[in-house]
PDB file of C-alpha atoms in Angstrom:
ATOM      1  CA  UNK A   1      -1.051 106.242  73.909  1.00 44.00           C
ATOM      2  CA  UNK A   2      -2.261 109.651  72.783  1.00 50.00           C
ATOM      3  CA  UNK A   3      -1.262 112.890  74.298  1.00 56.00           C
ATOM      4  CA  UNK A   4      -5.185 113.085  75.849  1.00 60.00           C
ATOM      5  CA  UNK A   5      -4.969 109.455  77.215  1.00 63.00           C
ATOM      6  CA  UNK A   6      -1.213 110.074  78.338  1.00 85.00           C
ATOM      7  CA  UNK A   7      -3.244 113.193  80.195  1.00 93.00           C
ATOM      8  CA  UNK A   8      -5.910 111.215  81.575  1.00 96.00           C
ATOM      9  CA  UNK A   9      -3.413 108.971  83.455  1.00 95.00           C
ATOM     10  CA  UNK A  10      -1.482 111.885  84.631  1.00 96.00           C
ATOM     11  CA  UNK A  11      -4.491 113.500  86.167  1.00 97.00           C
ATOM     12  CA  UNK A  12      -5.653 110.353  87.996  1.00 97.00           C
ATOM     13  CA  UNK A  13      -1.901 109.316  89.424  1.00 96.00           C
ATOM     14  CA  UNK A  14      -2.360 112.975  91.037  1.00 97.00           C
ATOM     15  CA  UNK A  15      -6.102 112.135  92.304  1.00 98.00           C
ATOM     16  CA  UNK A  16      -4.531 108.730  93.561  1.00 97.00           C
ATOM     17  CA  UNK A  17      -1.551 110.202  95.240  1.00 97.00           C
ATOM     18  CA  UNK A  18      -4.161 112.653  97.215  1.00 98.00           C
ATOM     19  CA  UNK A  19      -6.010 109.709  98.121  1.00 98.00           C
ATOM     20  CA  UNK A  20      -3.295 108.361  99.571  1.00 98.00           C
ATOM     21  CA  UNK A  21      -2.115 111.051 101.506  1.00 98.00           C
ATOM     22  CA  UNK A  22      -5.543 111.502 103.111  1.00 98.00           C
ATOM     23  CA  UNK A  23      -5.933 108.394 104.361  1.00 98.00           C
ATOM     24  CA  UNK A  24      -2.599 108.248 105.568  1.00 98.00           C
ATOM     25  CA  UNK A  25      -3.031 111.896 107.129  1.00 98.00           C
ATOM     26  CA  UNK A  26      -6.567 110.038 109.251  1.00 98.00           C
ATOM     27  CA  UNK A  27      -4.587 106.696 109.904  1.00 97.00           C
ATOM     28  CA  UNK A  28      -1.238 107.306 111.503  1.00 95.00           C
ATOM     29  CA  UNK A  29      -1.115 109.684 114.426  1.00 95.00           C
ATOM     30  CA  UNK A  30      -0.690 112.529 114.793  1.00 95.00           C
ATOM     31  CA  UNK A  31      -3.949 113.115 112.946  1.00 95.00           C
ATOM     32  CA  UNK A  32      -3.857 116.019 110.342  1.00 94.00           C
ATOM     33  CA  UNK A  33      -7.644 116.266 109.258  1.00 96.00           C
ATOM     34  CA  UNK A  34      -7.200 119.796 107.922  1.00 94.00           C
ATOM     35  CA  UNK A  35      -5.325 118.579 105.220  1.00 95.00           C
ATOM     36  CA  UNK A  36      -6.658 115.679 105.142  1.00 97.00           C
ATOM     37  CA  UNK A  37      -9.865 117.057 103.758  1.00 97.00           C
ATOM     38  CA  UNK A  38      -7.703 119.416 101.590  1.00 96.00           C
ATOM     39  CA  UNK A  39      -6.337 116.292  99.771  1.00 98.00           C
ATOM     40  CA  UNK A  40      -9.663 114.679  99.985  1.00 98.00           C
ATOM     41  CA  UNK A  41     -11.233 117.563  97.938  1.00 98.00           C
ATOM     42  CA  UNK A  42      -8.335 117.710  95.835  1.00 98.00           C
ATOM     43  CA  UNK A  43      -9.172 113.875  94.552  1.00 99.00           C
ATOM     44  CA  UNK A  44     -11.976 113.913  93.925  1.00 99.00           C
ATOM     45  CA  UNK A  45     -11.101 117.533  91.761  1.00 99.00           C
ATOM     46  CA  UNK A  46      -8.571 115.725  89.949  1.00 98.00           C
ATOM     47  CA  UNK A  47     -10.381 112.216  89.013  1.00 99.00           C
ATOM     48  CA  UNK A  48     -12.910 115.009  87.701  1.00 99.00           C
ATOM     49  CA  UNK A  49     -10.521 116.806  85.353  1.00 98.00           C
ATOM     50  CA  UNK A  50      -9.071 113.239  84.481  1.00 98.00           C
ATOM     51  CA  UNK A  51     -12.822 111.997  82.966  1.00 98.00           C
ATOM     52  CA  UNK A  52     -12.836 115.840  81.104  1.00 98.00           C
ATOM     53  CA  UNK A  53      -9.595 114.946  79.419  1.00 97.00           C
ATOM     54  CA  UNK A  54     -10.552 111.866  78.452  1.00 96.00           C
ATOM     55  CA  UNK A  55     -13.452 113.535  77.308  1.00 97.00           C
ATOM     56  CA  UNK A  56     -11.268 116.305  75.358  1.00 96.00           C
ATOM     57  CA  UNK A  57     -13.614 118.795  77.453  1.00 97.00           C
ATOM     58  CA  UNK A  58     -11.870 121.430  78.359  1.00 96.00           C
ATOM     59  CA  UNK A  59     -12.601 123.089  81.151  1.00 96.00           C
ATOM     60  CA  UNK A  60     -11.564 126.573  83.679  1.00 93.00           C
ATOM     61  CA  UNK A  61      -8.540 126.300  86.294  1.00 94.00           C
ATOM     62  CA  UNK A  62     -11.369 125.858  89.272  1.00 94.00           C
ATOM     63  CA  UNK A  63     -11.827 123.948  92.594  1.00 95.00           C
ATOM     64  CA  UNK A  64     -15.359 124.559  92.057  1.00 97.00           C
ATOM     65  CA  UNK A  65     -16.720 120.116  91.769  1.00 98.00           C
ATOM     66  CA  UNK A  66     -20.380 121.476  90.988  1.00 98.00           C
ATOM     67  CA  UNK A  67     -18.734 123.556  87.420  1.00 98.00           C
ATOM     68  CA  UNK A  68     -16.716 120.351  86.858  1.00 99.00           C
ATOM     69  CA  UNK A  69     -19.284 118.143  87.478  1.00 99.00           C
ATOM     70  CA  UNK A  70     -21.408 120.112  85.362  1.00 98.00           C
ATOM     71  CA  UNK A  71     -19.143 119.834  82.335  1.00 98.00           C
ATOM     72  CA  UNK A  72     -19.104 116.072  82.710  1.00 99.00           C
ATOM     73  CA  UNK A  73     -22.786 115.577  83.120  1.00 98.00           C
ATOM     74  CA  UNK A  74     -23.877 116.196  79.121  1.00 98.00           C
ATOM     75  CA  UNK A  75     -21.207 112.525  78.961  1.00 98.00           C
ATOM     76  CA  UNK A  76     -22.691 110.789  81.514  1.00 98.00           C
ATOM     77  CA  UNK A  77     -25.806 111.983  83.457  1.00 98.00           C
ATOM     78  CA  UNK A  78     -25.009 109.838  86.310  1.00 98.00           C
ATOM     79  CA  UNK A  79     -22.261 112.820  87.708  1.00 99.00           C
ATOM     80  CA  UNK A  80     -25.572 114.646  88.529  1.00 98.00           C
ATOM     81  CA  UNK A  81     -25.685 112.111  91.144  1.00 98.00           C
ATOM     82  CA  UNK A  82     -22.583 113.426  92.521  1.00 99.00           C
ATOM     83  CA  UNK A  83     -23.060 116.964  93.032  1.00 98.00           C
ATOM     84  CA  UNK A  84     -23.958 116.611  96.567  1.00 98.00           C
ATOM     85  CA  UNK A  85     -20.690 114.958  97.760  1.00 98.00           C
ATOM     86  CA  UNK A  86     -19.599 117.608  95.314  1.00 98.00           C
ATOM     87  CA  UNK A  87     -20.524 120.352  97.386  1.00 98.00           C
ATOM     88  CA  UNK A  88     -19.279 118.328 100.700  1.00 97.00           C
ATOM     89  CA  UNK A  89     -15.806 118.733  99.473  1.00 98.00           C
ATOM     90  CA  UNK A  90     -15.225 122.143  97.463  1.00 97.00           C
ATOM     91  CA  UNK A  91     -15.142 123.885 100.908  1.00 94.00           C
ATOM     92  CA  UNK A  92     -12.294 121.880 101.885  1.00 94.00           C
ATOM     93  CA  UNK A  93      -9.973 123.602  98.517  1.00 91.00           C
ATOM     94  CA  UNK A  94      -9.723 126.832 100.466  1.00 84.00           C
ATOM     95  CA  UNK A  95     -11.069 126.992 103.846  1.00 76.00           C
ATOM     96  CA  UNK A  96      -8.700 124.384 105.714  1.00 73.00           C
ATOM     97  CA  UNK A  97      -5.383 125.580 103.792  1.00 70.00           C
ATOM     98  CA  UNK A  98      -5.291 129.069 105.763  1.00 70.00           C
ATOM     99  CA  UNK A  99      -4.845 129.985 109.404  1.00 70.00           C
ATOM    100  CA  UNK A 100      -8.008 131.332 110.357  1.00 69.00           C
ATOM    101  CA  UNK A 101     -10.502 130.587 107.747  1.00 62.00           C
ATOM    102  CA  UNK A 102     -11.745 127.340 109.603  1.00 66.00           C
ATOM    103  CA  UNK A 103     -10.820 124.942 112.744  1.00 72.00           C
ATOM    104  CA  UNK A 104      -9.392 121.401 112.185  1.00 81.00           C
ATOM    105  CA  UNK A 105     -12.867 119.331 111.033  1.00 91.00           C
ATOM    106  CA  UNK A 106     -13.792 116.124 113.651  1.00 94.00           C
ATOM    107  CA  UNK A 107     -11.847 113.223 112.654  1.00 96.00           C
ATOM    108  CA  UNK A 108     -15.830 111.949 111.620  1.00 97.00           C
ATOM    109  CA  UNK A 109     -16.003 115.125 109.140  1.00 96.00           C
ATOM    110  CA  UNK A 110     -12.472 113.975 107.875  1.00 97.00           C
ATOM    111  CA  UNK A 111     -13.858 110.449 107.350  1.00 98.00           C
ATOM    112  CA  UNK A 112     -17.004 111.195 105.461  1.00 98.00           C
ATOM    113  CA  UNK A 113     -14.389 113.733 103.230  1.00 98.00           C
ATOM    114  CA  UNK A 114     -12.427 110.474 102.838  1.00 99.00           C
ATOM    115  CA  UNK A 115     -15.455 108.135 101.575  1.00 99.00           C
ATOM    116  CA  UNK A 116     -16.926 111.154  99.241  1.00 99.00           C
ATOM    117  CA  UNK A 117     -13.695 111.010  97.784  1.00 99.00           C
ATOM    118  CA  UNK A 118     -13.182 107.523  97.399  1.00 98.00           C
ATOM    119  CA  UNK A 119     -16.862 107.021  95.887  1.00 99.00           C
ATOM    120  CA  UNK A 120     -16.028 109.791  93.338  1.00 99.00           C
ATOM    121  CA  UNK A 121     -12.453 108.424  92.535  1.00 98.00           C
ATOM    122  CA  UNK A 122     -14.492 104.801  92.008  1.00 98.00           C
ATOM    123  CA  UNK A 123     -17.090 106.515  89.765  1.00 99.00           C
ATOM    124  CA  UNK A 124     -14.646 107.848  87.424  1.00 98.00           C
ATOM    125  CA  UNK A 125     -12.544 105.073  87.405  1.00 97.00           C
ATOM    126  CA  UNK A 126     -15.248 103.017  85.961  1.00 98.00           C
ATOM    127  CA  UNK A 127     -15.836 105.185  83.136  1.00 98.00           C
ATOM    128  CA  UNK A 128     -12.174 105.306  82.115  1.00 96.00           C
ATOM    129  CA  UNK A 129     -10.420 102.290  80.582  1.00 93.00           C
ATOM    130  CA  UNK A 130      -8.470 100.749  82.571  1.00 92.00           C
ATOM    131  CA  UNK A 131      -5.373 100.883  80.532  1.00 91.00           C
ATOM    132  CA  UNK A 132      -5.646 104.631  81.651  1.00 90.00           C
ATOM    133  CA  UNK A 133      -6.102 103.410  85.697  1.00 92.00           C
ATOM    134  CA  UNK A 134      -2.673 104.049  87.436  1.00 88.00           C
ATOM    135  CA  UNK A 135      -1.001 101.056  88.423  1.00 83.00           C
ATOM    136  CA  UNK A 136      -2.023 101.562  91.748  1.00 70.00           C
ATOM    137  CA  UNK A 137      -5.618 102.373  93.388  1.00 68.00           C
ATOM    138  CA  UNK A 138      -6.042 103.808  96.416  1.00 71.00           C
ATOM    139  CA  UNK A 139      -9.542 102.626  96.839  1.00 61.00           C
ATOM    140  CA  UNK A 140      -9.070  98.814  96.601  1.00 53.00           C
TER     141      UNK A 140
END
């Protein structure tokens, strides 16, 4: 493997480990949903930056899934289709991670976090080889 394909897979182990953690963070009790969403966001930010590397795009130290989806649109103009789950989630990269900024979401808000995630994780995967995939996935 190549340093940028070594990269790729590095960048979606992180997205899957977030995955993980979410859903674990809605399943077993107590509930966390703050960071729930936080991982959530943090994903679907991460299976973003893995399609840019594989793409050799490089791209800003953001949170912001509209700019990164916007750098991997001119690849694949099927991202466009993303930006609204997109804007569901950037919120979630700041607002829940500090005491005051925002209240615990409904475990319903935490849910739809969850399956925005898991639809963007999903879309990239499927433009990645899968000799890139991590050995697990989260979504299956």
């Amino acid at each position: 493997m190549s340093a940028p394909e070594d990269d790729t897979r590095l960048w979606l182990i992180k997205a899957a480990s977030d995955l993980m953690a979410a859903q674990r963070l809605i399943d077993i009790e107590p509930l966390i949903l703050d960071a729930a969403c936080f991982h959530c966001q943090q994903a679907a930010e991460k299976s973003l930056k893995a399609f840019l590397v594989h793409k050799s795009v490089r791209f800003d130290k953001t949170h912001n899934l509209a700019y990164l989806l916007g750098l991997c649109a001119p690849h694949d103009q099927q991202f466009n289709s993303l930006v609204e789950l997109g804007d569901l989630l950037t919120p979630y990269a700041v607002e829940v991670r500090y005491p005051g900024d925002a209240l615990a979401p409904p475990l319903e808000e935490a849910q739809e976090a969850l399956k925005a995630a898991n639809t963007i994780w999903d879309f990239v995967l499927a433009r990645i080889p899968s000799e890139h995939h991590p050995s697990s996935n989260p979504s299956s």
